[in-house]
């Protein structure tokens, strides 16, 4: 069975669904008590209560289940960070990663996947594809990409030291059913929600104003979950780092155009004062090594998301 940390979260739940569709059972580790969700009732899924920061509790999970692989999607850094205990928070984040590798060694796991982020590319100014072999800036303006870089470096070191097959997922801008963030990092989810509700989009959480030309590599969460599952189950991987993305830049203007095909009377408008810079994650590696192809372009993704919200789902 594949152990998935953060398996009841946004990306985690869709990854679990994809693993199940590919014939794998899953053990979901949650810090708080949780039951198997109704959407997975009857599936080969077990939810175990354990804090991955507690090595003994984590190892006990492997005593109850035959764990053959690990997909580590739980957050590496508490957010928002505690201003009173920054050292302890950092120690816990890094210690949890060490515990994952200790468990992998104890259980004889052959492959560990670790979530990274599109944020590691922040600071690169080139347009066009962002490739996994590009040199990354050593600094980060935000704790999350900082700890993702730390996680990648530690994972690469431990892969060499332990012989465990390790893969880091550089995950792009993920959106779709179950998105808990709204317009936290990019505008698209809020634009869709506003169209369904017939309201103005709430973009107050964005770090900067949203413009029509602003773009990001938007990857629908179904594609993201399937990509991670394919990386976990591939017979052989030729790299330790893979972009998990759509492989194209999608602008807010394109999102609005796709929304208007489903909700023609929406009045969502964004000002046209953005830079128009088009950068996106190159997905050649994952395509070559797993056969992954995104199934949801912006129009299909938008229509599906709107239908899911109109069916009465909250997020």
PDB file of C-alpha atoms in Angstrom:
ATOM      1  CA  UNK A   1       0.000   0.000   0.000  1.00  0.00           C
ATOM      2  CA  UNK A   2       1.092   3.587  -0.631  1.00  0.00           C
ATOM      3  CA  UNK A   3       1.313   5.801   2.443  1.00  0.00           C
ATOM      4  CA  UNK A   4       0.117   9.322   1.631  1.00  0.00           C
ATOM      5  CA  UNK A   5       0.721  12.159   4.090  1.00  0.00           C
ATOM      6  CA  UNK A   6      -1.807  14.957   3.655  1.00  0.00           C
ATOM      7  CA  UNK A   7      -4.001  12.398   1.893  1.00  0.00           C
ATOM      8  CA  UNK A   8      -7.251  14.092   2.892  1.00  0.00           C
ATOM      9  CA  UNK A   9      -6.063  17.486   1.685  1.00  0.00           C
ATOM     10  CA  UNK A  10      -6.715  19.209  -1.620  1.00  0.00           C
ATOM     11  CA  UNK A  11      -3.960  17.695  -3.759  1.00  0.00           C
ATOM     12  CA  UNK A  12      -3.646  14.623  -1.536  1.00  0.00           C
ATOM     13  CA  UNK A  13      -7.255  13.476  -1.918  1.00  0.00           C
ATOM     14  CA  UNK A  14      -7.041  13.655  -5.712  1.00  0.00           C
ATOM     15  CA  UNK A  15      -3.710  11.838  -5.673  1.00  0.00           C
ATOM     16  CA  UNK A  16      -5.273   9.074  -3.588  1.00  0.00           C
ATOM     17  CA  UNK A  17      -8.129   8.796  -6.061  1.00  0.00           C
ATOM     18  CA  UNK A  18      -5.645   8.491  -8.927  1.00  0.00           C
ATOM     19  CA  UNK A  19      -3.618   5.831  -7.081  1.00  0.00           C
ATOM     20  CA  UNK A  20      -6.802   3.854  -6.430  1.00  0.00           C
ATOM     21  CA  UNK A  21      -7.753   4.109 -10.101  1.00  0.00           C
ATOM     22  CA  UNK A  22      -4.345   2.621 -10.935  1.00  0.00           C
ATOM     23  CA  UNK A  23      -4.958  -0.324  -8.612  1.00  0.00           C
ATOM     24  CA  UNK A  24      -3.030   0.772  -5.486  1.00  0.00           C
ATOM     25  CA  UNK A  25      -4.350   0.736  -1.943  1.00  0.00           C
ATOM     26  CA  UNK A  26      -3.576   3.753   0.246  1.00  0.00           C
ATOM     27  CA  UNK A  27      -2.884   4.477   3.894  1.00  0.00           C
ATOM     28  CA  UNK A  28      -3.633   8.102   4.762  1.00  0.00           C
ATOM     29  CA  UNK A  29      -1.795   9.546   7.763  1.00  0.00           C
ATOM     30  CA  UNK A  30      -3.583  12.380   9.560  1.00  0.00           C
ATOM     31  CA  UNK A  31      -2.501  14.257  12.665  1.00  0.00           C
ATOM     32  CA  UNK A  32      -6.089  14.468  13.874  1.00  0.00           C
ATOM     33  CA  UNK A  33      -8.653  11.690  14.029  1.00  0.00           C
ATOM     34  CA  UNK A  34     -10.423  11.246  10.721  1.00  0.00           C
ATOM     35  CA  UNK A  35     -12.588   8.702   8.953  1.00  0.00           C
ATOM     36  CA  UNK A  36     -12.495   7.510   5.376  1.00  0.00           C
ATOM     37  CA  UNK A  37     -14.513  10.126   3.449  1.00  0.00           C
ATOM     38  CA  UNK A  38     -17.780   9.062   1.864  1.00  0.00           C
ATOM     39  CA  UNK A  39     -16.299   9.593  -1.605  1.00  0.00           C
ATOM     40  CA  UNK A  40     -13.823   6.772  -0.891  1.00  0.00           C
ATOM     41  CA  UNK A  41     -16.197   4.440   0.948  1.00  0.00           C
ATOM     42  CA  UNK A  42     -15.593   0.846  -0.061  1.00  0.00           C
ATOM     43  CA  UNK A  43     -12.230   1.648  -1.621  1.00  0.00           C
ATOM     44  CA  UNK A  44      -8.935   0.154  -0.502  1.00  0.00           C
ATOM     45  CA  UNK A  45      -8.206   3.080   1.828  1.00  0.00           C
ATOM     46  CA  UNK A  46      -7.293   3.216   5.509  1.00  0.00           C
ATOM     47  CA  UNK A  47      -6.970   6.408   7.578  1.00  0.00           C
ATOM     48  CA  UNK A  48      -4.439   6.273  10.424  1.00  0.00           C
ATOM     49  CA  UNK A  49      -4.052   8.909  13.127  1.00  0.00           C
ATOM     50  CA  UNK A  50      -0.376   9.785  13.548  1.00  0.00           C
ATOM     51  CA  UNK A  51       1.727  12.935  13.655  1.00  0.00           C
ATOM     52  CA  UNK A  52       4.610  12.514  11.209  1.00  0.00           C
ATOM     53  CA  UNK A  53       6.679  14.651  13.586  1.00  0.00           C
ATOM     54  CA  UNK A  54       6.431  11.697  16.021  1.00  0.00           C
ATOM     55  CA  UNK A  55       8.725   8.982  14.643  1.00  0.00           C
ATOM     56  CA  UNK A  56       7.412   6.258  16.958  1.00  0.00           C
ATOM     57  CA  UNK A  57       3.798   6.901  15.955  1.00  0.00           C
ATOM     58  CA  UNK A  58       4.757   6.955  12.286  1.00  0.00           C
ATOM     59  CA  UNK A  59       6.684   3.670  12.524  1.00  0.00           C
ATOM     60  CA  UNK A  60       3.699   2.064  14.240  1.00  0.00           C
ATOM     61  CA  UNK A  61       1.651   2.663  11.086  1.00  0.00           C
ATOM     62  CA  UNK A  62       4.080   0.449   9.188  1.00  0.00           C
ATOM     63  CA  UNK A  63       3.661  -2.265  11.791  1.00  0.00           C
ATOM     64  CA  UNK A  64      -0.038  -2.465  10.900  1.00  0.00           C
ATOM     65  CA  UNK A  65       0.240  -2.168   7.111  1.00  0.00           C
ATOM     66  CA  UNK A  66       2.617  -3.314   4.390  1.00  0.00           C
ATOM     67  CA  UNK A  67       3.835   0.037   3.075  1.00  0.00           C
ATOM     68  CA  UNK A  68       5.471  -0.186  -0.355  1.00  0.00           C
ATOM     69  CA  UNK A  69       5.781   3.507  -1.191  1.00  0.00           C
ATOM     70  CA  UNK A  70       5.416   6.972   0.327  1.00  0.00           C
ATOM     71  CA  UNK A  71       3.896  10.130  -1.170  1.00  0.00           C
ATOM     72  CA  UNK A  72       4.721  12.982   1.214  1.00  0.00           C
ATOM     73  CA  UNK A  73       2.304  15.845   0.531  1.00  0.00           C
ATOM     74  CA  UNK A  74       1.796  17.205   4.044  1.00  0.00           C
ATOM     75  CA  UNK A  75       2.963  20.789   4.472  1.00  0.00           C
ATOM     76  CA  UNK A  76       6.648  21.190   5.260  1.00  0.00           C
ATOM     77  CA  UNK A  77       6.192  24.517   7.063  1.00  0.00           C
ATOM     78  CA  UNK A  78       3.271  25.646   9.246  1.00  0.00           C
ATOM     79  CA  UNK A  79       1.448  28.542   7.612  1.00  0.00           C
ATOM     80  CA  UNK A  80       1.145  31.211   8.755  1.00  0.00           C
ATOM     81  CA  UNK A  81       4.454  30.726  10.602  1.00  0.00           C
ATOM     82  CA  UNK A  82       4.562  31.312  14.335  1.00  0.00           C
ATOM     83  CA  UNK A  83       6.425  34.568  15.078  1.00  0.00           C
ATOM     84  CA  UNK A  84       7.038  33.362  18.645  1.00  0.00           C
ATOM     85  CA  UNK A  85       8.544  29.958  17.830  1.00  0.00           C
ATOM     86  CA  UNK A  86      10.247  30.176  14.411  1.00  0.00           C
ATOM     87  CA  UNK A  87      13.107  27.871  15.374  1.00  0.00           C
ATOM     88  CA  UNK A  88      10.810  25.186  16.743  1.00  0.00           C
ATOM     89  CA  UNK A  89       8.565  25.399  13.673  1.00  0.00           C
ATOM     90  CA  UNK A  90      11.570  24.989  11.385  1.00  0.00           C
ATOM     91  CA  UNK A  91      12.882  22.085  13.476  1.00  0.00           C
ATOM     92  CA  UNK A  92       9.530  20.315  13.271  1.00  0.00           C
ATOM     93  CA  UNK A  93       9.265  20.807   9.503  1.00  0.00           C
ATOM     94  CA  UNK A  94      12.739  19.440   8.771  1.00  0.00           C
ATOM     95  CA  UNK A  95      12.407  16.731  11.422  1.00  0.00           C
ATOM     96  CA  UNK A  96       9.211  15.461   9.804  1.00  0.00           C
ATOM     97  CA  UNK A  97      11.066  14.977   6.530  1.00  0.00           C
ATOM     98  CA  UNK A  98      13.795  13.045   8.337  1.00  0.00           C
ATOM     99  CA  UNK A  99      11.100  10.865   9.915  1.00  0.00           C
ATOM    100  CA  UNK A 100       9.656  10.059   6.507  1.00  0.00           C
ATOM    101  CA  UNK A 101      13.061   8.784   5.396  1.00  0.00           C
ATOM    102  CA  UNK A 102      13.596   6.859   8.635  1.00  0.00           C
ATOM    103  CA  UNK A 103      10.256   5.144   8.090  1.00  0.00           C
ATOM    104  CA  UNK A 104      11.077   4.427   4.449  1.00  0.00           C
ATOM    105  CA  UNK A 105      14.297   2.704   5.493  1.00  0.00           C
ATOM    106  CA  UNK A 106      12.596   0.724   8.253  1.00  0.00           C
ATOM    107  CA  UNK A 107       9.830  -0.469   5.946  1.00  0.00           C
ATOM    108  CA  UNK A 108      12.045  -1.188   2.936  1.00  0.00           C
ATOM    109  CA  UNK A 109      10.177   1.321   0.792  1.00  0.00           C
ATOM    110  CA  UNK A 110      11.586   1.614  -2.715  1.00  0.00           C
ATOM    111  CA  UNK A 111      10.349   5.120  -3.618  1.00  0.00           C
ATOM    112  CA  UNK A 112       9.549   8.282  -1.691  1.00  0.00           C
ATOM    113  CA  UNK A 113       7.881  11.265  -3.351  1.00  0.00           C
ATOM    114  CA  UNK A 114       8.171  14.700  -1.749  1.00  0.00           C
ATOM    115  CA  UNK A 115       6.065  17.744  -2.638  1.00  0.00           C
ATOM    116  CA  UNK A 116       7.925  20.832  -3.811  1.00  0.00           C
ATOM    117  CA  UNK A 117       6.499  23.927  -5.482  1.00  0.00           C
ATOM    118  CA  UNK A 118       6.508  26.215  -8.497  1.00  0.00           C
ATOM    119  CA  UNK A 119       7.655  28.800  -5.955  1.00  0.00           C
ATOM    120  CA  UNK A 120      11.232  27.488  -6.089  1.00  0.00           C
ATOM    121  CA  UNK A 121      11.531  29.192  -9.501  1.00  0.00           C
ATOM    122  CA  UNK A 122      10.673  32.615  -8.063  1.00  0.00           C
ATOM    123  CA  UNK A 123      13.362  35.117  -8.952  1.00  0.00           C
ATOM    124  CA  UNK A 124      14.095  33.670 -12.392  1.00  0.00           C
ATOM    125  CA  UNK A 125      13.338  36.332 -14.977  1.00  0.00           C
ATOM    126  CA  UNK A 126      13.382  34.310 -18.190  1.00  0.00           C
ATOM    127  CA  UNK A 127      10.177  33.861 -20.163  1.00  0.00           C
ATOM    128  CA  UNK A 128       9.156  30.534 -21.622  1.00  0.00           C
ATOM    129  CA  UNK A 129       9.654  27.108 -20.065  1.00  0.00           C
ATOM    130  CA  UNK A 130      11.093  26.672 -16.581  1.00  0.00           C
ATOM    131  CA  UNK A 131      13.113  23.453 -16.604  1.00  0.00           C
ATOM    132  CA  UNK A 132      14.099  21.269 -13.682  1.00  0.00           C
ATOM    133  CA  UNK A 133      17.815  21.645 -14.487  1.00  0.00           C
ATOM    134  CA  UNK A 134      17.805  25.449 -14.219  1.00  0.00           C
ATOM    135  CA  UNK A 135      19.969  26.899 -11.397  1.00  0.00           C
ATOM    136  CA  UNK A 136      17.698  28.255  -8.667  1.00  0.00           C
ATOM    137  CA  UNK A 137      18.239  31.375  -6.557  1.00  0.00           C
ATOM    138  CA  UNK A 138      19.574  30.555  -3.099  1.00  0.00           C
ATOM    139  CA  UNK A 139      17.222  33.068  -1.470  1.00  0.00           C
ATOM    140  CA  UNK A 140      13.433  33.038  -1.101  1.00  0.00           C
ATOM    141  CA  UNK A 141      11.089  35.856  -0.198  1.00  0.00           C
ATOM    142  CA  UNK A 142       8.532  33.484   1.338  1.00  0.00           C
ATOM    143  CA  UNK A 143       8.895  30.637   3.877  1.00  0.00           C
ATOM    144  CA  UNK A 144       7.103  28.031   1.754  1.00  0.00           C
ATOM    145  CA  UNK A 145       9.485  28.032  -1.265  1.00  0.00           C
ATOM    146  CA  UNK A 146      12.412  28.397   1.137  1.00  0.00           C
ATOM    147  CA  UNK A 147      11.493  25.147   2.876  1.00  0.00           C
ATOM    148  CA  UNK A 148      10.687  23.448  -0.427  1.00  0.00           C
ATOM    149  CA  UNK A 149      14.243  24.182  -1.568  1.00  0.00           C
ATOM    150  CA  UNK A 150      15.586  22.839   1.706  1.00  0.00           C
ATOM    151  CA  UNK A 151      13.436  19.747   1.252  1.00  0.00           C
ATOM    152  CA  UNK A 152      14.733  19.154  -2.265  1.00  0.00           C
ATOM    153  CA  UNK A 153      18.362  19.436  -1.153  1.00  0.00           C
ATOM    154  CA  UNK A 154      17.855  17.129   1.828  1.00  0.00           C
ATOM    155  CA  UNK A 155      15.901  14.628  -0.254  1.00  0.00           C
ATOM    156  CA  UNK A 156      18.595  14.533  -2.905  1.00  0.00           C
ATOM    157  CA  UNK A 157      21.281  14.009  -0.246  1.00  0.00           C
ATOM    158  CA  UNK A 158      19.321  11.274   1.530  1.00  0.00           C
ATOM    159  CA  UNK A 159      18.564   9.523  -1.751  1.00  0.00           C
ATOM    160  CA  UNK A 160      22.275   9.156  -2.368  1.00  0.00           C
ATOM    161  CA  UNK A 161      23.050   8.226   1.235  1.00  0.00           C
ATOM    162  CA  UNK A 162      20.274   5.656   1.717  1.00  0.00           C
ATOM    163  CA  UNK A 163      19.774   4.265  -1.775  1.00  0.00           C
ATOM    164  CA  UNK A 164      16.068   5.072  -1.641  1.00  0.00           C
ATOM    165  CA  UNK A 165      14.570   6.205  -4.930  1.00  0.00           C
ATOM    166  CA  UNK A 166      13.426   9.786  -4.230  1.00  0.00           C
ATOM    167  CA  UNK A 167      11.442  12.108  -6.467  1.00  0.00           C
ATOM    168  CA  UNK A 168      10.566  15.755  -5.790  1.00  0.00           C
ATOM    169  CA  UNK A 169       7.374  17.142  -7.353  1.00  0.00           C
ATOM    170  CA  UNK A 170       7.589  20.798  -8.370  1.00  0.00           C
ATOM    171  CA  UNK A 171       3.868  21.436  -8.349  1.00  0.00           C
ATOM    172  CA  UNK A 172       2.456  24.350 -10.349  1.00  0.00           C
ATOM    173  CA  UNK A 173      -0.655  26.466  -9.713  1.00  0.00           C
ATOM    174  CA  UNK A 174      -3.244  23.821  -8.818  1.00  0.00           C
ATOM    175  CA  UNK A 175      -6.951  24.568  -8.837  1.00  0.00           C
ATOM    176  CA  UNK A 176     -10.282  22.760  -9.013  1.00  0.00           C
ATOM    177  CA  UNK A 177     -12.789  20.903  -6.814  1.00  0.00           C
ATOM    178  CA  UNK A 178     -11.929  21.092  -3.125  1.00  0.00           C
ATOM    179  CA  UNK A 179      -9.567  24.064  -3.456  1.00  0.00           C
ATOM    180  CA  UNK A 180      -9.383  25.503   0.068  1.00  0.00           C
ATOM    181  CA  UNK A 181      -7.282  28.546  -0.762  1.00  0.00           C
ATOM    182  CA  UNK A 182      -9.341  30.716  -3.086  1.00  0.00           C
ATOM    183  CA  UNK A 183      -7.389  33.669  -4.465  1.00  0.00           C
ATOM    184  CA  UNK A 184      -4.378  33.156  -2.233  1.00  0.00           C
ATOM    185  CA  UNK A 185      -1.663  32.705  -4.865  1.00  0.00           C
ATOM    186  CA  UNK A 186      -3.534  33.386  -8.125  1.00  0.00           C
ATOM    187  CA  UNK A 187      -6.934  34.712  -9.163  1.00  0.00           C
ATOM    188  CA  UNK A 188      -8.529  31.821 -11.101  1.00  0.00           C
ATOM    189  CA  UNK A 189     -10.436  30.069  -8.259  1.00  0.00           C
ATOM    190  CA  UNK A 190     -12.010  33.317  -7.057  1.00  0.00           C
ATOM    191  CA  UNK A 191     -13.021  34.222 -10.606  1.00  0.00           C
ATOM    192  CA  UNK A 192     -14.889  30.931 -11.021  1.00  0.00           C
ATOM    193  CA  UNK A 193     -16.581  31.165  -7.623  1.00  0.00           C
ATOM    194  CA  UNK A 194     -17.692  34.728  -8.342  1.00  0.00           C
ATOM    195  CA  UNK A 195     -19.178  33.729 -11.689  1.00  0.00           C
ATOM    196  CA  UNK A 196     -21.206  30.920 -10.085  1.00  0.00           C
ATOM    197  CA  UNK A 197     -22.429  33.186  -7.269  1.00  0.00           C
ATOM    198  CA  UNK A 198     -23.039  36.192  -9.495  1.00  0.00           C
ATOM    199  CA  UNK A 199     -20.811  38.383  -7.329  1.00  0.00           C
ATOM    200  CA  UNK A 200     -17.602  40.337  -7.656  1.00  0.00           C
ATOM    201  CA  UNK A 201     -14.474  38.192  -7.116  1.00  0.00           C
ATOM    202  CA  UNK A 202     -12.774  38.594  -3.748  1.00  0.00           C
ATOM    203  CA  UNK A 203      -9.098  39.090  -4.593  1.00  0.00           C
ATOM    204  CA  UNK A 204      -8.128  40.670  -1.289  1.00  0.00           C
ATOM    205  CA  UNK A 205      -5.798  37.817  -0.294  1.00  0.00           C
ATOM    206  CA  UNK A 206      -3.558  38.178  -3.338  1.00  0.00           C
ATOM    207  CA  UNK A 207      -0.100  39.542  -2.666  1.00  0.00           C
ATOM    208  CA  UNK A 208      -0.460  41.964  -5.608  1.00  0.00           C
ATOM    209  CA  UNK A 209      -3.342  43.321  -7.724  1.00  0.00           C
ATOM    210  CA  UNK A 210      -4.634  40.964 -10.424  1.00  0.00           C
ATOM    211  CA  UNK A 211      -4.518  42.026 -14.082  1.00  0.00           C
ATOM    212  CA  UNK A 212      -5.962  40.445 -17.201  1.00  0.00           C
ATOM    213  CA  UNK A 213      -2.538  39.671 -18.676  1.00  0.00           C
ATOM    214  CA  UNK A 214      -1.170  38.018 -15.524  1.00  0.00           C
ATOM    215  CA  UNK A 215      -0.484  34.343 -16.134  1.00  0.00           C
ATOM    216  CA  UNK A 216       0.644  31.227 -14.314  1.00  0.00           C
ATOM    217  CA  UNK A 217       0.972  27.552 -15.177  1.00  0.00           C
ATOM    218  CA  UNK A 218      -2.543  26.480 -14.135  1.00  0.00           C
ATOM    219  CA  UNK A 219      -2.913  22.725 -13.683  1.00  0.00           C
ATOM    220  CA  UNK A 220      -6.293  21.204 -12.897  1.00  0.00           C
ATOM    221  CA  UNK A 221      -6.194  19.147  -9.723  1.00  0.00           C
ATOM    222  CA  UNK A 222      -7.321  15.939 -11.455  1.00  0.00           C
ATOM    223  CA  UNK A 223      -4.291  16.170 -13.747  1.00  0.00           C
ATOM    224  CA  UNK A 224      -2.040  16.944 -10.781  1.00  0.00           C
ATOM    225  CA  UNK A 225      -3.192  13.923  -8.796  1.00  0.00           C
ATOM    226  CA  UNK A 226      -2.767  11.628 -11.785  1.00  0.00           C
ATOM    227  CA  UNK A 227       0.721  12.994 -12.509  1.00  0.00           C
ATOM    228  CA  UNK A 228       1.872  12.318  -8.943  1.00  0.00           C
ATOM    229  CA  UNK A 229       0.382   8.816  -9.038  1.00  0.00           C
ATOM    230  CA  UNK A 230       2.187   8.065 -12.303  1.00  0.00           C
ATOM    231  CA  UNK A 231       5.490   9.248 -10.829  1.00  0.00           C
ATOM    232  CA  UNK A 232       4.978   7.056  -7.776  1.00  0.00           C
ATOM    233  CA  UNK A 233       4.173   3.935  -9.771  1.00  0.00           C
ATOM    234  CA  UNK A 234       6.536   4.282 -12.751  1.00  0.00           C
ATOM    235  CA  UNK A 235       8.822   1.268 -13.179  1.00  0.00           C
ATOM    236  CA  UNK A 236      11.835   3.518 -13.638  1.00  0.00           C
ATOM    237  CA  UNK A 237      12.461   7.239 -13.295  1.00  0.00           C
ATOM    238  CA  UNK A 238      15.493   8.888 -14.846  1.00  0.00           C
ATOM    239  CA  UNK A 239      15.508  11.994 -12.643  1.00  0.00           C
ATOM    240  CA  UNK A 240      14.932  13.044  -9.041  1.00  0.00           C
ATOM    241  CA  UNK A 241      12.970  16.204  -9.824  1.00  0.00           C
ATOM    242  CA  UNK A 242       9.872  16.587 -11.985  1.00  0.00           C
ATOM    243  CA  UNK A 243       7.598  19.495 -12.830  1.00  0.00           C
ATOM    244  CA  UNK A 244       3.941  18.626 -12.197  1.00  0.00           C
ATOM    245  CA  UNK A 245       2.048  21.101 -14.328  1.00  0.00           C
ATOM    246  CA  UNK A 246       0.054  21.782 -17.482  1.00  0.00           C
ATOM    247  CA  UNK A 247       3.108  22.882 -19.452  1.00  0.00           C
ATOM    248  CA  UNK A 248       1.622  26.193 -20.567  1.00  0.00           C
ATOM    249  CA  UNK A 249       0.950  29.672 -19.199  1.00  0.00           C
ATOM    250  CA  UNK A 250      -2.718  30.574 -18.714  1.00  0.00           C
ATOM    251  CA  UNK A 251      -3.684  34.216 -18.293  1.00  0.00           C
ATOM    252  CA  UNK A 252      -6.547  35.621 -16.242  1.00  0.00           C
ATOM    253  CA  UNK A 253      -8.047  36.829 -19.517  1.00  0.00           C
ATOM    254  CA  UNK A 254      -8.172  33.230 -20.774  1.00  0.00           C
ATOM    255  CA  UNK A 255      -9.825  32.105 -17.535  1.00  0.00           C
ATOM    256  CA  UNK A 256     -12.479  34.810 -17.879  1.00  0.00           C
ATOM    257  CA  UNK A 257     -13.090  33.873 -21.530  1.00  0.00           C
ATOM    258  CA  UNK A 258     -13.566  30.232 -20.519  1.00  0.00           C
ATOM    259  CA  UNK A 259     -15.958  31.262 -17.749  1.00  0.00           C
ATOM    260  CA  UNK A 260     -18.049  33.308 -20.190  1.00  0.00           C
ATOM    261  CA  UNK A 261     -18.563  30.224 -22.389  1.00  0.00           C
ATOM    262  CA  UNK A 262     -20.397  28.612 -19.462  1.00  0.00           C
ATOM    263  CA  UNK A 263     -21.753  31.715 -17.703  1.00  0.00           C
ATOM    264  CA  UNK A 264     -22.324  34.184 -20.575  1.00  0.00           C
ATOM    265  CA  UNK A 265     -23.819  36.906 -18.390  1.00  0.00           C
ATOM    266  CA  UNK A 266     -20.892  37.112 -15.967  1.00  0.00           C
ATOM    267  CA  UNK A 267     -19.547  40.640 -15.605  1.00  0.00           C
ATOM    268  CA  UNK A 268     -16.111  39.783 -14.283  1.00  0.00           C
ATOM    269  CA  UNK A 269     -13.528  42.228 -15.588  1.00  0.00           C
ATOM    270  CA  UNK A 270      -9.895  42.732 -14.641  1.00  0.00           C
ATOM    271  CA  UNK A 271      -7.804  45.786 -15.590  1.00  0.00           C
ATOM    272  CA  UNK A 272      -5.317  45.416 -18.444  1.00  0.00           C
ATOM    273  CA  UNK A 273      -2.124  46.665 -16.853  1.00  0.00           C
ATOM    274  CA  UNK A 274      -0.125  43.489 -16.257  1.00  0.00           C
ATOM    275  CA  UNK A 275       3.329  42.649 -17.580  1.00  0.00           C
ATOM    276  CA  UNK A 276       2.111  39.840 -19.817  1.00  0.00           C
ATOM    277  CA  UNK A 277       5.188  37.759 -18.973  1.00  0.00           C
ATOM    278  CA  UNK A 278       4.663  34.174 -20.084  1.00  0.00           C
ATOM    279  CA  UNK A 279       6.579  31.616 -18.050  1.00  0.00           C
ATOM    280  CA  UNK A 280       5.479  28.055 -17.362  1.00  0.00           C
ATOM    281  CA  UNK A 281       6.841  24.707 -16.221  1.00  0.00           C
ATOM    282  CA  UNK A 282       8.393  22.442 -18.812  1.00  0.00           C
ATOM    283  CA  UNK A 283       6.832  18.957 -18.533  1.00  0.00           C
ATOM    284  CA  UNK A 284       9.075  17.094 -20.957  1.00  0.00           C
ATOM    285  CA  UNK A 285      10.612  14.943 -18.207  1.00  0.00           C
ATOM    286  CA  UNK A 286       7.346  13.646 -16.790  1.00  0.00           C
ATOM    287  CA  UNK A 287       5.927  13.079 -20.257  1.00  0.00           C
ATOM    288  CA  UNK A 288       8.927  11.023 -21.329  1.00  0.00           C
ATOM    289  CA  UNK A 289       9.223   8.976 -18.130  1.00  0.00           C
ATOM    290  CA  UNK A 290       5.540   8.331 -17.328  1.00  0.00           C
ATOM    291  CA  UNK A 291       3.512   9.100 -20.448  1.00  0.00           C
ATOM    292  CA  UNK A 292       1.649  11.844 -18.587  1.00  0.00           C
ATOM    293  CA  UNK A 293      -0.450  14.222 -20.666  1.00  0.00           C
ATOM    294  CA  UNK A 294      -2.740  16.890 -19.182  1.00  0.00           C
ATOM    295  CA  UNK A 295      -6.364  15.969 -19.875  1.00  0.00           C
ATOM    296  CA  UNK A 296      -7.909  19.313 -18.858  1.00  0.00           C
ATOM    297  CA  UNK A 297      -7.316  22.436 -20.902  1.00  0.00           C
ATOM    298  CA  UNK A 298      -8.602  25.735 -19.527  1.00  0.00           C
ATOM    299  CA  UNK A 299     -12.064  25.393 -21.090  1.00  0.00           C
ATOM    300  CA  UNK A 300     -12.662  21.830 -19.917  1.00  0.00           C
ATOM    301  CA  UNK A 301     -11.297  22.581 -16.457  1.00  0.00           C
ATOM    302  CA  UNK A 302     -13.405  25.710 -16.045  1.00  0.00           C
ATOM    303  CA  UNK A 303     -16.594  23.971 -17.191  1.00  0.00           C
ATOM    304  CA  UNK A 304     -15.956  21.054 -14.841  1.00  0.00           C
ATOM    305  CA  UNK A 305     -15.215  23.323 -11.867  1.00  0.00           C
ATOM    306  CA  UNK A 306     -18.363  25.374 -12.473  1.00  0.00           C
ATOM    307  CA  UNK A 307     -20.462  22.199 -12.728  1.00  0.00           C
ATOM    308  CA  UNK A 308     -18.983  20.914  -9.472  1.00  0.00           C
ATOM    309  CA  UNK A 309     -19.824  24.171  -7.670  1.00  0.00           C
ATOM    310  CA  UNK A 310     -23.325  24.296  -9.148  1.00  0.00           C
ATOM    311  CA  UNK A 311     -23.917  20.787  -7.816  1.00  0.00           C
ATOM    312  CA  UNK A 312     -23.904  22.300  -4.345  1.00  0.00           C
ATOM    313  CA  UNK A 313     -20.325  21.745  -3.283  1.00  0.00           C
ATOM    314  CA  UNK A 314     -18.963  24.369  -0.919  1.00  0.00           C
ATOM    315  CA  UNK A 315     -15.440  24.881  -2.258  1.00  0.00           C
TER     316      UNK A 315
END
